[in-house]
Every structure is written in C-alpha cells, then in structure tokens.
Short mmCIF file of C-alpha atoms and ligand atoms in Angstrom, two decimals:
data_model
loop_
_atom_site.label_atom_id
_atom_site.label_comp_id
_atom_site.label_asym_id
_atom_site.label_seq_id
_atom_site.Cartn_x
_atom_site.Cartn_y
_atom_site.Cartn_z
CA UNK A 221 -6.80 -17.20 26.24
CA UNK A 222 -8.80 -14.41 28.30
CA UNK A 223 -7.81 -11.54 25.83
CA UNK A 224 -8.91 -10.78 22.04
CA UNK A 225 -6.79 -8.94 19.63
CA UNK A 226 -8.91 -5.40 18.77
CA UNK A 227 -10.81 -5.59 15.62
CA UNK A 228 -9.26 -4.88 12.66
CA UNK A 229 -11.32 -1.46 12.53
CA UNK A 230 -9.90 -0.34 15.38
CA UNK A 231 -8.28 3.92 15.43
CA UNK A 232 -5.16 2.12 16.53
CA UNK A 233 -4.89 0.01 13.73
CA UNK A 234 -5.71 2.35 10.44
CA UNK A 235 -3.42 4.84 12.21
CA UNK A 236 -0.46 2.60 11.84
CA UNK A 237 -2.16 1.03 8.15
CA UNK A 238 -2.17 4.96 7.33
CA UNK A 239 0.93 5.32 8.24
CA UNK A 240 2.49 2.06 6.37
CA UNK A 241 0.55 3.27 3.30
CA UNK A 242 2.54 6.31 3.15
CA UNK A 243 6.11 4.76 4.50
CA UNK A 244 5.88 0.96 2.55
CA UNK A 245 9.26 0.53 2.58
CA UNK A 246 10.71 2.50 5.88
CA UNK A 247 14.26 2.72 6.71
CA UNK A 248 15.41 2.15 10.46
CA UNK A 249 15.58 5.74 11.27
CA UNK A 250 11.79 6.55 10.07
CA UNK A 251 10.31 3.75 11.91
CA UNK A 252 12.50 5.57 14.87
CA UNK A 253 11.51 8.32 14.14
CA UNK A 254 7.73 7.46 14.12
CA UNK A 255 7.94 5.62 17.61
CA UNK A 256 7.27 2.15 16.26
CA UNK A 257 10.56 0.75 17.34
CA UNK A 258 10.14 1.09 21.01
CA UNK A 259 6.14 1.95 21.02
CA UNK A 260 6.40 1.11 24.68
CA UNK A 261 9.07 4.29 25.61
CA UNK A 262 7.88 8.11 26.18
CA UNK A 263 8.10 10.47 23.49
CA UNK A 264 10.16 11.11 21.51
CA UNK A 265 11.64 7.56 21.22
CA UNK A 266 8.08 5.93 21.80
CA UNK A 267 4.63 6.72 21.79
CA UNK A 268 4.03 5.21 25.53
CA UNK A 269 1.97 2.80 23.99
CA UNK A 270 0.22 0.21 26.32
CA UNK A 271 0.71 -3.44 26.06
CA UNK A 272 -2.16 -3.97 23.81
CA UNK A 273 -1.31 -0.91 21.46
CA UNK A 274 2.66 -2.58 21.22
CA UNK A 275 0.98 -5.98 20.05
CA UNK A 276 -1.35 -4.08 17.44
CA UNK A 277 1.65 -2.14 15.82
CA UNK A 278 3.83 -5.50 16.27
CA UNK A 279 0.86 -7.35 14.62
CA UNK A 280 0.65 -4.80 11.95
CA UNK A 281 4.68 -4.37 10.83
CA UNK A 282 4.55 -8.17 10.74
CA UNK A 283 1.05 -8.33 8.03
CA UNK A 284 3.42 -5.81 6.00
CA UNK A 285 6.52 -7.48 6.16
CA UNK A 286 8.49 -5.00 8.18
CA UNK A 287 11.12 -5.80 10.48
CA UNK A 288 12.69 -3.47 12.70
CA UNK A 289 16.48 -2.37 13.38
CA UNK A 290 18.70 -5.50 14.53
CA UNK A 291 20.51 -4.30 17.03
CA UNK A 292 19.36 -6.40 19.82
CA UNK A 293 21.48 -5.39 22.85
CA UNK A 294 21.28 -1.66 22.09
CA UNK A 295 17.63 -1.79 21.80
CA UNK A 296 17.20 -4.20 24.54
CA UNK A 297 19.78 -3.71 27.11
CA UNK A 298 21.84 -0.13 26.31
CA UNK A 299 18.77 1.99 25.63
CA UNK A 300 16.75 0.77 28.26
CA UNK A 301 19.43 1.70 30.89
CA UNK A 302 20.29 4.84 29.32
CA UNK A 303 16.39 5.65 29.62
CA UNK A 304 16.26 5.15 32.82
CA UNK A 305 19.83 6.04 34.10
CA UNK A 306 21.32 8.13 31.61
CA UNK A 307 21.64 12.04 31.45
CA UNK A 308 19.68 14.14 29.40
CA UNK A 309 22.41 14.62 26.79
CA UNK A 310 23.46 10.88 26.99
CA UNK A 311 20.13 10.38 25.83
CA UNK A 312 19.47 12.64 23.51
CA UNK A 313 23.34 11.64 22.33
CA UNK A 314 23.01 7.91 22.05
CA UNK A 315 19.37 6.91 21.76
CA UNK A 316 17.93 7.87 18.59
CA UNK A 317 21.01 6.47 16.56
CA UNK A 318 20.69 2.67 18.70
CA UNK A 319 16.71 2.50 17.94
CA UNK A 320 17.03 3.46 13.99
CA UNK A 321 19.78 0.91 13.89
CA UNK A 322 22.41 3.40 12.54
CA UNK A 323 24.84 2.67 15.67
CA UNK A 324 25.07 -1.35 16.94
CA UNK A 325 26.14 -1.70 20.31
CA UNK A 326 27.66 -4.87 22.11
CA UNK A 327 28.01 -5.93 25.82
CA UNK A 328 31.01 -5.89 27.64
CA UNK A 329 29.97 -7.71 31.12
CA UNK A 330 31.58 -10.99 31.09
CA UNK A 331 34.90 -11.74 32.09
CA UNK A 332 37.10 -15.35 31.86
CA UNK A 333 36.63 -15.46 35.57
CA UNK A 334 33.36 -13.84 36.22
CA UNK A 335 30.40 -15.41 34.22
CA UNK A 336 27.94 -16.65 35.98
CA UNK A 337 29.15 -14.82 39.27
CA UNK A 338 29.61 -11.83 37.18
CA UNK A 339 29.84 -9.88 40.07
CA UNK A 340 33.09 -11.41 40.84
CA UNK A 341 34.74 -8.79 37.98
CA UNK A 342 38.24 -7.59 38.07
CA UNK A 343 38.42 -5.17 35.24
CA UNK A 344 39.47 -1.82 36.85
CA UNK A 345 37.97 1.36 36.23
CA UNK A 346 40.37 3.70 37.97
CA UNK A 347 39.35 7.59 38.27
CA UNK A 348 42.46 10.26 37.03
CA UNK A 349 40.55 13.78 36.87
CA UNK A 350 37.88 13.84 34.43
CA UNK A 351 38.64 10.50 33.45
CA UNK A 352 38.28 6.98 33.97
CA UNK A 353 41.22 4.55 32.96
CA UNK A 354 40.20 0.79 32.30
CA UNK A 355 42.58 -2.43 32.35
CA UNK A 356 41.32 -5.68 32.19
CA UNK A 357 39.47 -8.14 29.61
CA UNK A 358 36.16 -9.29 28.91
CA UNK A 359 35.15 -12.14 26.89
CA UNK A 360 31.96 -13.18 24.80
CA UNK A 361 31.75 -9.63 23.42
CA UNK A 362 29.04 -11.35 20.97
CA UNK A 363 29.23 -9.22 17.44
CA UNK A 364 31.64 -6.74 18.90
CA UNK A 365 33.66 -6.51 15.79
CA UNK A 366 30.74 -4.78 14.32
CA UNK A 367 29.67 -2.61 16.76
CA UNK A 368 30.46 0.93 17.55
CA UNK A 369 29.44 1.05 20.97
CA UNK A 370 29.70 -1.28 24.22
CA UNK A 371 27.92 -1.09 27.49
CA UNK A 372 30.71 -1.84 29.72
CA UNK A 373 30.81 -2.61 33.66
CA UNK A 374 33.95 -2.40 35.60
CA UNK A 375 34.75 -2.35 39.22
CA UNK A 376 35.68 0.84 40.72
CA UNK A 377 35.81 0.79 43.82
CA UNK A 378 37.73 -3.11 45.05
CA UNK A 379 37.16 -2.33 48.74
CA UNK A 380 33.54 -2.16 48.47
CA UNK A 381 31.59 -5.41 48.92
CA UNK A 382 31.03 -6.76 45.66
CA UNK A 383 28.12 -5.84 43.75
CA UNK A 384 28.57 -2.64 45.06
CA UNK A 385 31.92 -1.35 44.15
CA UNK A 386 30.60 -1.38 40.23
CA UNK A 387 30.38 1.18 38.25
CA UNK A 388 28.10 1.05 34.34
CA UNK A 389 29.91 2.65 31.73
CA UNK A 390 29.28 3.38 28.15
CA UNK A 391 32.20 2.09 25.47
CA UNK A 392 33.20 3.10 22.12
CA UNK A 393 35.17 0.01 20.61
CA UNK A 394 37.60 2.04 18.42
CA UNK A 395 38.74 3.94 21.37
CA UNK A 396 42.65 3.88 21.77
CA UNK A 397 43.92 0.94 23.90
CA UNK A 398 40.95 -1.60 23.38
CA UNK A 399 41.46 -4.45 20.95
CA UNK A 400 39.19 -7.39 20.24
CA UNK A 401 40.22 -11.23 19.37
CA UNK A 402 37.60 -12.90 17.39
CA UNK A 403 36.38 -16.08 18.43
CA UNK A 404 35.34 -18.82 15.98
CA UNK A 405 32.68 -20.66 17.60
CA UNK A 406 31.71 -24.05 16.00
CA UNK A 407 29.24 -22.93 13.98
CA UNK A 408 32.33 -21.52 12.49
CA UNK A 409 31.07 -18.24 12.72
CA UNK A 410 33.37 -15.50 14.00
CA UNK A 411 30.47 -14.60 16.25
CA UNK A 412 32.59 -13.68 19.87
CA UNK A 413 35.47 -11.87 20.80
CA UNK A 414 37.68 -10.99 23.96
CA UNK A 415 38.04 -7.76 24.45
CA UNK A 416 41.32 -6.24 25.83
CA UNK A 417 41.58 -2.86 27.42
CA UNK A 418 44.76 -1.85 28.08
CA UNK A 419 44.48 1.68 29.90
CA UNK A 420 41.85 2.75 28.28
CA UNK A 421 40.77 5.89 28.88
CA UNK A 422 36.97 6.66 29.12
CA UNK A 423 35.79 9.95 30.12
CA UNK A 424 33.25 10.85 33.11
CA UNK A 425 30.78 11.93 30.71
CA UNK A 426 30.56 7.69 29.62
CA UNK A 427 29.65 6.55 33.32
CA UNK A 428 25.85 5.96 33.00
CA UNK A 429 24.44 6.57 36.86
CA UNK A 430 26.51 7.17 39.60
CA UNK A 431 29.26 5.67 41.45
CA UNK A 432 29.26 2.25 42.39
CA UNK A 433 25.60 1.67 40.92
CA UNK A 434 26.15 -0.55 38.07
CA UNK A 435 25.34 -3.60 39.77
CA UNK A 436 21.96 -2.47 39.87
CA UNK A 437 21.63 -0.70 36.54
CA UNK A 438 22.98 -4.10 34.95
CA UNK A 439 19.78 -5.46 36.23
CA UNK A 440 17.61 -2.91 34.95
CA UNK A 441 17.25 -4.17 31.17
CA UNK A 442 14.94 -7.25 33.20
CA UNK A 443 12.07 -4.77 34.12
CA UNK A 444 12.46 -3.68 30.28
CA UNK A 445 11.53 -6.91 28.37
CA UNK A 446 8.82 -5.97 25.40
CA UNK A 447 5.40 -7.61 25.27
CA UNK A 448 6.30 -10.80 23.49
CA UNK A 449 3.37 -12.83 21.48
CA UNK A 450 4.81 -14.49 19.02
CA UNK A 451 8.94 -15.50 19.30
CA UNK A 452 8.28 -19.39 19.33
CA UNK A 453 11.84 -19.75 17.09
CA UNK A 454 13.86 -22.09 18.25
CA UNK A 455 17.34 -20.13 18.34
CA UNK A 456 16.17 -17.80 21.55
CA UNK A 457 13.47 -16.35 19.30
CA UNK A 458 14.93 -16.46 15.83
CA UNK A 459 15.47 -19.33 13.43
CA UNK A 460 12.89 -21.89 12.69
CA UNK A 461 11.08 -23.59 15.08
CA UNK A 462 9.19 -26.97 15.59
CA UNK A 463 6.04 -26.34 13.49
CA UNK A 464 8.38 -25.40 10.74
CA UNK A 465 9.92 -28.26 11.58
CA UNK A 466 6.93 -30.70 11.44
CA UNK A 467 5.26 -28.93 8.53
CA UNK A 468 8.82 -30.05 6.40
CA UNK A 469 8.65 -33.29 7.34
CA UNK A 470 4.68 -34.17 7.02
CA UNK A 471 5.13 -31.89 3.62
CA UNK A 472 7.64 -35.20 2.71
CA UNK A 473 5.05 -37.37 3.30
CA UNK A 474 5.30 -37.79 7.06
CA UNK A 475 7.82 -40.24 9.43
CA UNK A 476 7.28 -44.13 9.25
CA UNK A 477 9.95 -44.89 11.85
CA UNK A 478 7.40 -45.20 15.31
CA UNK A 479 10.56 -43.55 17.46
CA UNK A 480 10.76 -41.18 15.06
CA UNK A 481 7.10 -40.03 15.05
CA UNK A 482 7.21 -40.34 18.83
CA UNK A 483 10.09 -37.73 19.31
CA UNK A 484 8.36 -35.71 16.83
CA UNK A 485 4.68 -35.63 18.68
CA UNK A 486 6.73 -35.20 21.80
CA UNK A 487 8.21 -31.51 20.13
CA UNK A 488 4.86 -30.71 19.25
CA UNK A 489 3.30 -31.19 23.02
CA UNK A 490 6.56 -28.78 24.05
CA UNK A 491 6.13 -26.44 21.33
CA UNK A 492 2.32 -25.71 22.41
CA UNK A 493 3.08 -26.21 26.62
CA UNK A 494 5.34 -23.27 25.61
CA UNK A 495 2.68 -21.32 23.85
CA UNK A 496 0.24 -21.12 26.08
CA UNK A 497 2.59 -20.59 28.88
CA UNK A 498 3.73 -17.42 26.60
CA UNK A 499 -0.24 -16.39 26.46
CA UNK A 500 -0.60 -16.64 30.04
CA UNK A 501 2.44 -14.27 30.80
CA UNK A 502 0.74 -12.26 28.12
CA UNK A 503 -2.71 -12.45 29.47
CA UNK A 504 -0.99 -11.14 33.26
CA UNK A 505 0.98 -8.10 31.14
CA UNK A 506 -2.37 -7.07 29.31
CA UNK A 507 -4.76 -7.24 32.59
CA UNK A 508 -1.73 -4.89 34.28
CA UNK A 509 -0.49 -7.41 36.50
CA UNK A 510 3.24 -8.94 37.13
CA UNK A 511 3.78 -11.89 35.30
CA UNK A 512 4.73 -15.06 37.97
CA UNK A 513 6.50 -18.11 37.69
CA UNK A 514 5.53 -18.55 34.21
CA UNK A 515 7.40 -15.77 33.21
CA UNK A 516 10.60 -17.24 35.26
CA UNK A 517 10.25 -20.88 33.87
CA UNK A 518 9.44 -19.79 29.94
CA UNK A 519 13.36 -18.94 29.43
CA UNK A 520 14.65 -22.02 31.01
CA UNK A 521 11.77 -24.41 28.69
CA UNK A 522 12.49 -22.61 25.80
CA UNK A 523 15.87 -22.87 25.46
CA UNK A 524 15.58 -26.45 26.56
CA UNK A 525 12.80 -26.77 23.84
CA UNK A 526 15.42 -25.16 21.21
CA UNK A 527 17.84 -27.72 21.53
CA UNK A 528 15.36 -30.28 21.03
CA UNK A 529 14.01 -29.15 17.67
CA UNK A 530 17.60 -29.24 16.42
CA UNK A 531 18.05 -32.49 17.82
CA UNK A 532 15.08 -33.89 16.03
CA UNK A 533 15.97 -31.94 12.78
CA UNK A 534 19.43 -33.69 13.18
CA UNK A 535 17.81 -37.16 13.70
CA UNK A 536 15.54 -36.87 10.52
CA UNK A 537 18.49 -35.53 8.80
CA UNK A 538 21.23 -38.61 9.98
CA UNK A 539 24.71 -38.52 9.69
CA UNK A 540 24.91 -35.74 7.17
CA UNK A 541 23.58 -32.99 9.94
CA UNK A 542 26.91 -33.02 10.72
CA UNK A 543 27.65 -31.90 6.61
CA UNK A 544 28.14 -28.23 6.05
CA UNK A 545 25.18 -26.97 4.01
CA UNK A 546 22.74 -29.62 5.12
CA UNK A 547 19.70 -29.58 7.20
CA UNK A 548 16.22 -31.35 6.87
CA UNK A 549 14.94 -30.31 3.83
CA UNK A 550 17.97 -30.33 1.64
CA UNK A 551 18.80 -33.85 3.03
CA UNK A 552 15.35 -35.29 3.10
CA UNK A 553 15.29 -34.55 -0.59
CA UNK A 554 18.71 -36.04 -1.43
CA UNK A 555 17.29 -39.13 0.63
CA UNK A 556 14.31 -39.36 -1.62
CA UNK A 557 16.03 -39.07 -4.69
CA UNK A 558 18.50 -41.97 -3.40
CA UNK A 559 15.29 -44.08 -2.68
CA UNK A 560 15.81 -43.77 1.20
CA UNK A 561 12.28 -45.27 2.36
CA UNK A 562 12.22 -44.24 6.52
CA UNK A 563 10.84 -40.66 5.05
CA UNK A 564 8.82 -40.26 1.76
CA UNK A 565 9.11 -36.89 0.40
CA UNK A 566 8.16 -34.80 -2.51
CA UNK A 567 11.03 -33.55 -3.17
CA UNK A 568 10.40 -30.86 -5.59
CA UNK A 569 9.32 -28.88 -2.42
CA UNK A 570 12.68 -28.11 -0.72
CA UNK A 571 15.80 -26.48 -1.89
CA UNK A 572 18.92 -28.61 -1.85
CA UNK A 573 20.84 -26.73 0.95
CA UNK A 574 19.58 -25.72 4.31
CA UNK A 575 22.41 -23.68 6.14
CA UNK A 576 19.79 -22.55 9.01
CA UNK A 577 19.38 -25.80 10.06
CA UNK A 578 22.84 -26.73 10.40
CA UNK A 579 23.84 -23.81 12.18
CA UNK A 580 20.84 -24.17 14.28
CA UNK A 581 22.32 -27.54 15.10
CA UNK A 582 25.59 -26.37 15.42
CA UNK A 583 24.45 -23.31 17.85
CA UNK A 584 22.22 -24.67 19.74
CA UNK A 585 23.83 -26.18 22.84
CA UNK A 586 24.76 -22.55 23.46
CA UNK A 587 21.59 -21.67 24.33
CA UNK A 588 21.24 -23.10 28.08
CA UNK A 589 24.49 -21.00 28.48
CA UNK A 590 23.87 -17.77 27.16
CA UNK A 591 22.03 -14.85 29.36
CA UNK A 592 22.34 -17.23 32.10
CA UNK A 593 23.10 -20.74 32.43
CA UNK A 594 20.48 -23.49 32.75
CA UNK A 595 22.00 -24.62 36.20
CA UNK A 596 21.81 -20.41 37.33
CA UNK A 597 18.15 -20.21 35.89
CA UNK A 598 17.14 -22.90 38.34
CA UNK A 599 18.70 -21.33 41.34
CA UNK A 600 16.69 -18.12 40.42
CA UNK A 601 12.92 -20.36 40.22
CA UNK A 602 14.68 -22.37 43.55
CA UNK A 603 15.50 -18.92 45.30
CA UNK A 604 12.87 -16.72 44.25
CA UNK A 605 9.57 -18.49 43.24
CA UNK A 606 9.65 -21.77 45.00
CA UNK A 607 11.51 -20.05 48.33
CA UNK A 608 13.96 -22.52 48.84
CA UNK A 609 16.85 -21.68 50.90
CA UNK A 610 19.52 -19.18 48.55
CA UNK A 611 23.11 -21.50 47.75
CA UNK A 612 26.10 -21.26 49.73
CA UNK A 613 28.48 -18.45 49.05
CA UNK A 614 30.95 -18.98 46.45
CA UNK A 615 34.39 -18.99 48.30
CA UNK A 616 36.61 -15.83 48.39
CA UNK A 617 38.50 -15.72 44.69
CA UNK A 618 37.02 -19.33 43.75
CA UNK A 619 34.66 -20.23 40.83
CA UNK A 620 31.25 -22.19 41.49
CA UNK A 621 33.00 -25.37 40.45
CA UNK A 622 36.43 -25.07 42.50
CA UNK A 623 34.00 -24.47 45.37
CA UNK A 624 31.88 -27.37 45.09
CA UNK A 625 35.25 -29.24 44.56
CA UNK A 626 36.80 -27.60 47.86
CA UNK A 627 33.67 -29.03 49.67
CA UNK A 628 33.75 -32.04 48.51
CA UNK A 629 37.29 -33.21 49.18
CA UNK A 630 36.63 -31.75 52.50
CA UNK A 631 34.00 -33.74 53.18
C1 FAD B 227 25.79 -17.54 22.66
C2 FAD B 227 26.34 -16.73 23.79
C3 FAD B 227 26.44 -15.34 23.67
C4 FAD B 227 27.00 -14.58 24.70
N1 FAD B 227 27.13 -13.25 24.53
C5 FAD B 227 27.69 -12.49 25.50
C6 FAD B 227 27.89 -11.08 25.31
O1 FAD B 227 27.57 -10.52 24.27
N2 FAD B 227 28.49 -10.36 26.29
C7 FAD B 227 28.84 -10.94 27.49
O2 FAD B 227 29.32 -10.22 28.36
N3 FAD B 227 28.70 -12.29 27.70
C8 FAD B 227 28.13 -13.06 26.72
N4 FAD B 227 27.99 -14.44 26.90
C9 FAD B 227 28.55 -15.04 28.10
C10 FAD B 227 27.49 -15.61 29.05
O3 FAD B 227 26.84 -14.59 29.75
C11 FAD B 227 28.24 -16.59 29.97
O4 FAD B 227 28.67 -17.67 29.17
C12 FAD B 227 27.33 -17.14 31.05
O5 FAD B 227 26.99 -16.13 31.97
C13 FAD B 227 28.03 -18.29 31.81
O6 FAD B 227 29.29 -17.93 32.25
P1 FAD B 227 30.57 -18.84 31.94
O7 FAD B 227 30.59 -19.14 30.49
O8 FAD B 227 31.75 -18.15 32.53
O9 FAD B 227 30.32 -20.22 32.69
P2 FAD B 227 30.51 -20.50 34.25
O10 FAD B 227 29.79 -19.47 35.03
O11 FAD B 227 31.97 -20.72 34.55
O12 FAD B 227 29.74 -21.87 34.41
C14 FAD B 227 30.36 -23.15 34.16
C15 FAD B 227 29.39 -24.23 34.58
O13 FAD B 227 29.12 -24.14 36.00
C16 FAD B 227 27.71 -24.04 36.23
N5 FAD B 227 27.45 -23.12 37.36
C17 FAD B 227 28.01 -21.90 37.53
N6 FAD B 227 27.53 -21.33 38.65
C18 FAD B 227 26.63 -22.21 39.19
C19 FAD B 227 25.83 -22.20 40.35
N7 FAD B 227 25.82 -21.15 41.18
N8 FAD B 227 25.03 -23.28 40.59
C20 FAD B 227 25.04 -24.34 39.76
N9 FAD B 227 25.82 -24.41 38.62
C21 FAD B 227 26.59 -23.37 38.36
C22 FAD B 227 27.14 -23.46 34.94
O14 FAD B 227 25.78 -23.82 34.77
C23 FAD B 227 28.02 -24.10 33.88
O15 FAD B 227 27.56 -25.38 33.55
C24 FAD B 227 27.45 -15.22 25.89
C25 FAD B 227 27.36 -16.62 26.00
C26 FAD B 227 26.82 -17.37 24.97
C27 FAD B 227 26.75 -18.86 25.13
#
C-alpha cells in the first residue's frame, strides 16, 4: 500500500469528531444537510471533498457507528445523473430529499426482452404537447414497491439507431396508469417487481437531458462510483463476508475435515487477492489517476468470490443450509450439541438462528447476474482492456442466445 491514512490529529478529522460530538445520533436529513452523505458532490449536497477527505469522513461515521441513508440507487445512480444532467429546479426538487433518505428511488431500465442488450428497449415514450405518454413494461424494478420515485428510460424516437433514439426520464410510481407485480424471488423475499405502464403520462418537466440522450446519461452513474476502501461483504458489499466467515468457524474450534480446511484457505487467498486489488484501485484514485484493469476485473472477482463464501458457509453448515433460519453458526452449534465431531465448537458463542446466512445462500447466485452479467463483464475486460476484437452484432429483434442458436444451426 503506497498511501497512509492522515493522522488522527489531522483539521479534517476533529472537524468531522466536532461535528459528531454535537450531532451523536444524526438523522438522514442532517448528515444531508452537513455534506457527509455525498462529501464528494459541490455544495450544497457535498463539500467537494477529495478522495482522501471522503475516506477520512467514511473512516470517521464508521468509528461512531453511523450509517448513512439506504437508498442505494437514488444516491448512486438517480442523483448522480440528475447532478450532472438535470435542471436547476430538478435538482434543487429531487436531490436533497434522495441523499437524506426521505424519498427512495428504484430503476426502471430493464425490460423481459432487453437485459443485457438493454438497448434493445421497446417501452414507448410518445410526445402529446407538454407531455410524454409511456406504454410498455419493465421488469426487476428491485424494491419498487417501496419507492416513490423511478429513473426510467424509454425509447422515443424507434427510427433512430438504437442507443440513440432513448430518452432518461424521471418516474413517480404512484402516478396513474403504472402498476407493479411483486416478484418472490427464492430467498422468498418479495424483493422485484414488473412494472406496467399503461399510458402513462409523464410530463416534459420529468425528461432528465435532452432528446434522445439517455443512452448516454444511463452510463453516467459509472464515472460516479464513490471511493470504496472497505466493502469486502460478500452480498455485492453488504452481508458478511469470508473473514466473518473463518473467524465463526476457527471460533468453533477450527475444521478437521482436510477438504474442508482446503476450501476454506482457498476463500481466504480470494478474500485478500481481492483486497489488495481494492487498495491498488484505491492507491490510482488517491494519486489522481484512472483506475485500470483492476478496477474492471474487481466486480467480476467479487461477485464470483461472494458466491463462494456462501458456498463454503453452506458446506460447513450441510444439509440444513437448505433449512429456513439456519446458517453456520446456528447449525454449527446444534451440531455440537448433537456430538457432531467434523467441527468442534463452543457453542455458547453463537445464537441458534442465522437468517443472513441463509439468505446469503439463497441470494447469492444472483450476483453474477445483477448490474451486468458475468458472461457481459467479460466481453467488457475482452473489448476494452485486453483489445480483443468487439462480438458480433446481436441479430435484428433476436436475443444473445437465439443468435448464437441461429448461427449455430447454420453452421
Ligand atoms: C439481484 C438483481 C437485481 C436487479 N435489479 C434491477 C433493477 O432494480 N432494475 C433493473 O432495471 N434491472 C434489475 N436487474 C436486472 C439485471 O440488470 C438483468 O438481470 C441483467 O442485465 C441481465 O439481463 P437478463 O436477466 O435479461 O438476462 P439475459 O441478458 O437474457 O442473459 C441470459 C444469459 O445470456 C448471457 N448473455 C447475454 N448476452 C450475452 C453476450 N453478449 N455474451 C455472452 N453471454 C451473454 C447472460 O450472461 C446470461 O447468462 C436486477 C437483476 C438482479 C439479478
């Protein structure tokens, strides 16, 4: 690592201790209001804070226990368009209310035919006066049933090739003519919908940029990732992750079975490749330059790396990961107290259920699917960091697969 943390006397710290002192317990809308949700954005949102200065106030909410809003795609995606492409009163309108956390917005991008080749979209975003009217569906709307707002794109113009007849629009999910289905995924969580719109009528004042533009403004949330240091979770950031893993397990008096032990060293070696890959994108953010590949091939490890620690949890566990309410430490302690021997345990130390872990388990092959599929994160490090030759067009109107399958009967 070729960077240090500043000292712990340093003005940048004891201004945000000061502040903490005085705010111990702050709401969403104060830490807004005092730029510490988005440090990195201009005033009044941030405080234009550099890379360094985001990891010291990041470092400090952390030592106090403070989290900030959840409201990950308005913070991450919405606002960071609307920043850069909204209008002055879609900004003042919409931003302050998505950083404190007091409005949740979803995304509306992907359609049952258009995931992956998202641009392929059909929903129709026809122009009547001062308004636009919307037909069409999207599906995936993750936690859209408990959102009030949706960043939305929809193709306005079907003559024009096709990422450029798109148009980025802003949503309101209890406007008249949209309706959501949930989804129960397998987790058993309600956590998706499809969303119906069924002339839907936004007006002009929602359309974020101009015209036709919202192929590129989709992209624009990429350029807008915060300074990351420390998301080594398994569950794309969140849950636990293989130390807390490995600290359960060697806390039960460690794994006898040699296969076992293997698999687990092997997480380990993953969990740190990943680490100081994360430093080194880290190290190229704080010295000012663009992160390279390492940036490009962290997303496509780490959610690889996920789906092992929940495969290893599930092996320690046995049959019963598949038991609602179980997960590693609430099963290696009923396997103790049955006299189980491939795991000694104390098992005073863990509580009887574990429900993280079995969603984890549960969840977890969706992450080499979501925000872009393994297979489509490997085209991008084939096409754009090694400089291998781009894919073949999809056919006109076909998916990836009916393509491939079109070429090879034709063969
Ligand atoms: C947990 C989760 C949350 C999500 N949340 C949202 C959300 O909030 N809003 C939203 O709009 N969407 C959301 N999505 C949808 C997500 O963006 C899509 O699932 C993803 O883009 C893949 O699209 P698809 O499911 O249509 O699969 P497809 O694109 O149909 O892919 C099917 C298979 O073909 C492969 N494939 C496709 N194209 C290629 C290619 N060019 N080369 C090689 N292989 C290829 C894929 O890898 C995959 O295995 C979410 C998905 C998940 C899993």
């Amino acid at each position: 690592m070729d960077f240090d943390l500043p000292s712990q006397d340093d003005p940048r710290r004891l201004d945000v201790r000061r502040w903490l002192a005085d705010n111990p317990d702050p709401t969403g809308r104060e830490l807004a209001e005092a730029g510490y949700v988005v440090p990195h954005w201009p005033a009044p949102y941030g405080i234009d804070a550099s890379p360094m200065h985001q990891l010291i106030i990041d470092d400090e909410l952390a030592r106090a226990g403070v989290t900030r809003p959840a409201n990950a795609i308005g913070i991450g995606w919405a606002g960071p368009t609307i920043l850069a492409a909204g209008t002055e009163a879609q900004q003042r309108r919409y931003l302050p209310k998505i950083i404190s956390g007091e409005e949740i917005w979803c995304q509306m991008f992907s359609e049952p035919d258009a995931g992956s080749d998202l641009a392929a979209l059909a929903t129709r975003a026809v122009r009547d006066g001062d308004q636009y009217v919307i037909n069409g569906s999207k599906i995936w709307t993750s936690g859209g049933h408990g959102s009030q707002f949706g960043i939305l794109i929809a193709r306005t113009d079907p003559d024009a090739a096709k990422h450029r007849g798109i148009s980025y629009f802003i949503c309101p999910t209890d406007i008249d003519g949209l309706t959501m289905e949930p989804i129960i995924d397998m987790t058993t969580a309600h956590s998706f919908n499809q969303t119906f719109f069924d002339d839907v009528r936004l007006p002009v004042e929602m359309r974020v940029g101009e015209e036709g533009d919202g192929w590129r403004l989709a992209k624009v949330t990429l350029s807008n990732e915060r300074v990351q240091l420390s998301s080594s979770g398994s569950l794309w950031g969140a849950g636990p992750s293989a130390g807390d893993l490995l600290d359960l397990v060697r806390a039960g008096g460690g794994a006898v079975d040699p296969r076992r032990r293997q698999q687990l060293a092997a997480l380990h070696c993953e969990a740190e490749v990943l680490r100081l890959n994360r430093l080194r994108t880290l190290s190229a953010t704080l010295s000012g330059k663009t992160p390279g590949p390492e940036a490009s091939i962290q997303k496509i490890m780490a959610d690889e790396h996920g789906q092992h620690v929940m495969a290893a949890a599930a092996a320690v566990v046995g049959p019963e990961a598949m038991l609602s309410g179980s997960g590693p430490a609430g099963a290696l302690a009923k396997r103790a107290r049955s006299g189980a021997t491939e795991i000694k345990i104390d098992t005073s130390r863990f509580p009887d259920v574990d429900p993280v872990w079995h969603y984890g388990f549960l969840f977890s092959p969706a992450l080499t699917l979501g925000g872009g599929t393994f297979a489509v994160q490997r085209n991008i490090v084939a096409e754009q960091v090694l400089g291998l030759p781009r894919e073949p067009n999809l056919q006109q109107g076909m998916t990836w697969a009916e393509t491939m399958r079109s070429r090879t009967t034709a063969r």
